[in-house]
Amino acid sequence: MKILVVEDETALAEAVAALLRKEGYSVETANDGKSGLGKALSGRFDCMVLDVMLPGMNGLEVLTYMRVKGIEIPVLLLTAKSEVDDKIKGLDCGADDYLTKPFVTGELLARVRAMTRRLGMTQDINPRYGDISLDMKKGELCCGANTVVLGRKEFQMMEMLVSGAGKITTKEDFVSKIWGCEDDSAYNNVEVYISFLRKKLQLLHSSVQIKTRRGIGYCLEGA
Ligand code: CA
């Protein structure tokens, strides 16, 4: 579950991020409206905490633009004022919930939990990267209308690469999480399965590629 925190008070942004990470969420922050919007539009996030008072482009503008562009992730607005007007405007713009500053951390967590729980029930939480997604129920790799079934280990590896969102996954990570034991054959298996996955990405005509970072591991490119 990836959460984007957009807040221009960097200390607060970092505090919120640290709190959410401790709960097991993967978090990125942005400190102004424009960069927040850019990240939101990348489609890499499942949920968003968005401050209303931001320099340049405010939170309501960010939210409106996201919704126009079809980004439907749940959004928790942080409003500095407790005025009813702001809340109504926020909800009209497509926010799912709001929290008035200053807030206690427990309340923020409760709201985020509630939003992500709803997400689990009403939207697909199939991991995505670029033009591909993983169907967690069917064990399939999908690209547009094309799908291909993955073997269990292939699927686990692809899931790790996709949730890494372009970051490097090391061979050691694959071996320890999927094979559990570190012998040479497990390391060789990683290479074999990576080649299977590359063939399947080609089969799907995906623009996503698995890149080798020699001596380190693998990462996805093409989002
Ligand atoms: Ca602010």
GROMACS .gro file of C-alpha atoms and ligand atoms in nm:
model
  224
    1MET     CA    1   0.000   0.000   0.000
    2LYS     CA    2   0.167   0.322  -0.118
    3ILE     CA    3   0.068   0.656   0.028
    4LEU     CA    4   0.156   1.001  -0.100
    5VAL     CA    5   0.180   1.279   0.160
    6VAL     CA    6   0.162   1.634   0.019
    7GLU     CA    7   0.243   1.894   0.283
    8ASP     CA    8   0.462   2.205   0.259
    9GLU     CA    9   0.562   2.208   0.626
   10THR     CA   10   0.846   1.963   0.578
   11ALA     CA   11   0.871   1.872   0.948
   12LEU     CA   12   0.504   1.779   0.954
   13ALA     CA   13   0.531   1.593   0.622
   14GLU     CA   14   0.820   1.386   0.759
   15ALA     CA   15   0.643   1.321   1.088
   16VAL     CA   16   0.331   1.197   0.909
   17ALA     CA   17   0.544   0.987   0.673
   18ALA     CA   18   0.734   0.830   0.964
   19LEU     CA   19   0.409   0.752   1.143
   20LEU     CA   20   0.260   0.582   0.837
   21ARG     CA   21   0.580   0.389   0.765
   22LYS     CA   22   0.573   0.256   1.118
   23GLU     CA   23   0.228   0.118   1.038
   24GLY     CA   24   0.370  -0.067   0.740
   25TYR     CA   25   0.270   0.171   0.461
   26SER     CA   26   0.516   0.269   0.195
   27VAL     CA   27   0.527   0.652   0.186
   28GLU     CA   28   0.655   0.929  -0.039
   29THR     CA   29   0.627   1.299   0.032
   30ALA     CA   30   0.594   1.611  -0.181
   31ASN     CA   31   0.628   1.964  -0.045
   32ASP     CA   32   0.428   2.170  -0.293
   33GLY     CA   33   0.114   2.134  -0.499
   34LYS     CA   34   0.276   2.096  -0.839
   35SER     CA   35   0.516   1.816  -0.746
   36GLY     CA   36   0.240   1.651  -0.544
   37LEU     CA   37   0.015   1.655  -0.848
   38GLY     CA   38   0.294   1.516  -1.066
   39LYS     CA   39   0.343   1.224  -0.830
   40ALA     CA   40  -0.029   1.163  -0.794
   41LEU     CA   41  -0.070   1.152  -1.172
   42SER     CA   42   0.203   0.887  -1.200
   43GLY     CA   43  -0.057   0.638  -1.079
   44ARG     CA   44   0.187   0.479  -0.835
   45PHE     CA   45  -0.011   0.555  -0.520
   46ASP     CA   46  -0.306   0.386  -0.353
   47CYS     CA   47  -0.399   0.667  -0.117
   48MET     CA   48  -0.311   1.032  -0.051
   49VAL     CA   49  -0.288   1.271   0.243
   50LEU     CA   50  -0.320   1.622   0.098
   51ASP     CA   51  -0.279   1.955   0.274
   52VAL     CA   52  -0.513   2.230   0.147
   53MET     CA   53  -0.287   2.530   0.207
   54LEU     CA   54   0.005   2.474  -0.030
   55PRO     CA   55   0.226   2.723  -0.216
   56GLY     CA   56   0.163   2.764  -0.587
   57MET     CA   57  -0.118   2.524  -0.647
   58ASN     CA   58  -0.340   2.459  -0.344
   59GLY     CA   59  -0.469   2.122  -0.233
   60LEU     CA   60  -0.819   2.172  -0.373
   61GLU     CA   61  -0.676   2.254  -0.716
   62VAL     CA   62  -0.451   1.949  -0.701
   63LEU     CA   63  -0.748   1.733  -0.609
   64THR     CA   64  -0.975   1.875  -0.879
   65TYR     CA   65  -0.710   1.820  -1.146
   66MET     CA   66  -0.642   1.464  -1.029
   67ARG     CA   67  -1.008   1.373  -1.047
   68VAL     CA   68  -1.039   1.527  -1.395
   69LYS     CA   69  -0.746   1.309  -1.500
   70GLY     CA   70  -0.918   1.001  -1.365
   71ILE     CA   71  -0.704   0.942  -1.057
   72GLU     CA   72  -0.961   0.798  -0.819
   73ILE     CA   73  -0.746   0.708  -0.517
   74PRO     CA   74  -0.890   0.800  -0.176
   75VAL     CA   75  -0.775   1.140  -0.051
   76LEU     CA   76  -0.763   1.266   0.307
   77LEU     CA   77  -0.753   1.647   0.313
   78LEU     CA   78  -0.571   1.833   0.586
   79THR     CA   79  -0.741   2.165   0.651
   80ALA     CA   80  -0.592   2.431   0.873
   81LYS     CA   81  -0.925   2.597   0.932
   82SER     CA   82  -1.216   2.429   1.095
   83GLU     CA   83  -1.459   2.630   0.885
   84VAL     CA   84  -1.744   2.434   0.735
   85ASP     CA   85  -1.686   2.604   0.399
   86ASP     CA   86  -1.346   2.445   0.346
   87LYS     CA   87  -1.475   2.101   0.433
   88ILE     CA   88  -1.769   2.128   0.194
   89LYS     CA   89  -1.544   2.259  -0.083
   90GLY     CA   90  -1.304   1.974  -0.022
   91LEU     CA   91  -1.568   1.708  -0.035
   92ASP     CA   92  -1.716   1.871  -0.347
   93CYS     CA   93  -1.376   1.849  -0.514
   94GLY     CA   94  -1.368   1.476  -0.454
   95ALA     CA   95  -1.198   1.432  -0.116
   96ASP     CA   96  -1.295   1.119   0.076
   97ASP     CA   97  -1.238   1.259   0.422
   98TYR     CA   98  -1.080   1.556   0.596
   99LEU     CA   99  -0.892   1.624   0.913
  100THR     CA  100  -0.855   1.964   1.078
  101LYS     CA  101  -0.512   2.074   1.192
  102PRO     CA  102  -0.381   2.040   1.454
  103PHE     CA  103  -0.471   1.675   1.482
  104VAL     CA  104  -0.361   1.392   1.707
  105THR     CA  105  -0.163   1.120   1.533
  106GLY     CA  106  -0.405   0.848   1.635
  107GLU     CA  107  -0.683   1.023   1.449
  108LEU     CA  108  -0.479   1.053   1.129
  109LEU     CA  109  -0.398   0.683   1.143
  110ALA     CA  110  -0.760   0.590   1.203
  111ARG     CA  111  -0.871   0.794   0.900
  112VAL     CA  112  -0.604   0.649   0.675
  113ARG     CA  113  -0.684   0.297   0.792
  114ALA     CA  114  -1.053   0.352   0.723
  115MET     CA  115  -0.977   0.483   0.373
  116THR     CA  116  -0.741   0.203   0.282
  117ARG     CA  117  -0.984  -0.054   0.418
  118ARG     CA  118  -1.256   0.085   0.194
  119LEU     CA  119  -1.008   0.067  -0.090
  120GLY     CA  120  -0.957  -0.303  -0.026
  121MET     CA  121  -1.328  -0.364  -0.050
  122THR     CA  122  -1.435  -0.144  -0.335
  123GLN     CA  123  -1.140  -0.109  -0.569
  124ASP     CA  124  -0.890  -0.346  -0.707
  125ILE     CA  125  -0.567  -0.345  -0.513
  126ASN     CA  126  -0.384  -0.525  -0.787
  127PRO     CA  127  -0.030  -0.390  -0.796
  128ARG     CA  128   0.052  -0.186  -1.102
  129TYR     CA  129   0.356  -0.048  -1.278
  130GLY     CA  130   0.346   0.138  -1.609
  131ASP     CA  131   0.111  -0.049  -1.842
  132ILE     CA  132   0.116  -0.375  -1.646
  133SER     CA  133  -0.077  -0.500  -1.345
  134LEU     CA  134  -0.091  -0.821  -1.146
  135ASP     CA  135  -0.421  -0.995  -1.092
  136MET     CA  136  -0.372  -1.122  -0.738
  137LYS     CA  137  -0.670  -1.356  -0.751
  138LYS     CA  138  -0.600  -1.520  -1.087
  139GLY     CA  139  -0.221  -1.511  -1.068
  140GLU     CA  140  -0.202  -1.334  -1.401
  141LEU     CA  141   0.017  -1.063  -1.546
  142CYS     CA  142  -0.196  -0.816  -1.741
  143CYS     CA  143  -0.124  -0.548  -2.001
  144GLY     CA  144  -0.431  -0.380  -2.146
  145ALA     CA  145  -0.658  -0.659  -2.268
  146ASN     CA  146  -0.374  -0.915  -2.279
  147THR     CA  147  -0.307  -1.149  -1.990
  148VAL     CA  148  -0.070  -1.432  -1.922
  149VAL     CA  149  -0.070  -1.677  -1.633
  150LEU     CA  150   0.245  -1.677  -1.422
  151GLY     CA  151   0.387  -1.965  -1.224
  152ARG     CA  152   0.389  -1.916  -0.849
  153LYS     CA  153   0.753  -1.814  -0.823
  154GLU     CA  154   0.735  -1.598  -1.135
  155PHE     CA  155   0.435  -1.425  -0.985
  156GLN     CA  156   0.609  -1.365  -0.651
  157MET     CA  157   0.911  -1.220  -0.829
  158MET     CA  158   0.697  -0.994  -1.047
  159GLU     CA  159   0.506  -0.879  -0.740
  160MET     CA  160   0.833  -0.779  -0.572
  161LEU     CA  161   0.948  -0.592  -0.883
  162VAL     CA  162   0.615  -0.413  -0.928
  163SER     CA  163   0.586  -0.311  -0.565
  164GLY     CA  164   0.946  -0.186  -0.583
  165ALA     CA  165   0.812   0.069  -0.835
  166GLY     CA  166   1.133   0.106  -1.033
  167LYS     CA  167   1.365   0.058  -0.736
  168ILE     CA  168   1.621  -0.220  -0.749
  169THR     CA  169   1.532  -0.558  -0.606
  170THR     CA  170   1.848  -0.750  -0.526
  171LYS     CA  171   1.906  -1.115  -0.607
  172GLU     CA  172   1.943  -1.171  -0.232
  173ASP     CA  173   1.593  -1.027  -0.177
  174PHE     CA  174   1.443  -1.272  -0.425
  175VAL     CA  175   1.633  -1.567  -0.288
  176SER     CA  176   1.557  -1.501   0.077
  177LYS     CA  177   1.189  -1.413   0.026
  178ILE     CA  178   1.096  -1.674  -0.234
  179TRP     CA  179   1.336  -1.965  -0.201
  180GLY     CA  180   1.423  -1.917   0.164
  181CYS     CA  181   1.761  -2.082   0.134
  182GLU     CA  182   2.071  -1.928  -0.011
  183ASP     CA  183   2.245  -2.180  -0.231
  184ASP     CA  184   2.384  -2.141  -0.582
  185SER     CA  185   2.089  -2.309  -0.746
  186ALA     CA  186   1.851  -2.053  -0.597
  187TYR     CA  187   2.064  -1.772  -0.741
  188ASN     CA  188   2.062  -1.942  -1.082
  189ASN     CA  189   1.686  -1.982  -1.057
  190VAL     CA  190   1.648  -1.607  -1.016
  191GLU     CA  191   1.816  -1.554  -1.353
  192VAL     CA  192   1.607  -1.823  -1.518
  193TYR     CA  193   1.281  -1.682  -1.386
  194ILE     CA  194   1.380  -1.329  -1.484
  195SER     CA  195   1.427  -1.452  -1.842
  196PHE     CA  196   1.081  -1.616  -1.832
  197LEU     CA  197   0.931  -1.291  -1.708
  198ARG     CA  198   1.102  -1.090  -1.982
  199LYS     CA  199   0.957  -1.322  -2.246
  200LYS     CA  200   0.611  -1.283  -2.097
  201LEU     CA  201   0.638  -0.904  -2.092
  202GLN     CA  202   0.727  -0.918  -2.464
  203LEU     CA  203   0.438  -1.152  -2.527
  204LEU     CA  204   0.204  -0.894  -2.372
  205HIS     CA  205   0.358  -0.614  -2.584
  206SER     CA  206   0.424  -0.423  -2.263
  207SER     CA  207   0.651  -0.118  -2.264
  208VAL     CA  208   0.779  -0.227  -1.923
  209GLN     CA  209   1.120  -0.393  -1.918
  210ILE     CA  210   1.318  -0.572  -1.650
  211LYS     CA  211   1.660  -0.412  -1.639
  212THR     CA  212   1.966  -0.584  -1.497
  213ARG     CA  213   2.181  -0.383  -1.258
  214ARG     CA  214   2.492  -0.591  -1.283
  215GLY     CA  215   2.611  -0.724  -0.953
  216ILE     CA  216   2.315  -0.571  -0.769
  217GLY     CA  217   1.981  -0.692  -0.895
  218TYR     CA  218   1.688  -0.601  -1.116
  219CYS     CA  219   1.441  -0.318  -1.158
  220LEU     CA  220   1.148  -0.227  -1.380
  221GLU     CA  221   1.166   0.051  -1.636
  222GLY     CA  222   0.912   0.196  -1.873
  223ALA     CA  223   0.643   0.345  -1.648
  224CA      CA  224   0.031   2.400   0.445
   0.00000   0.00000   0.00000
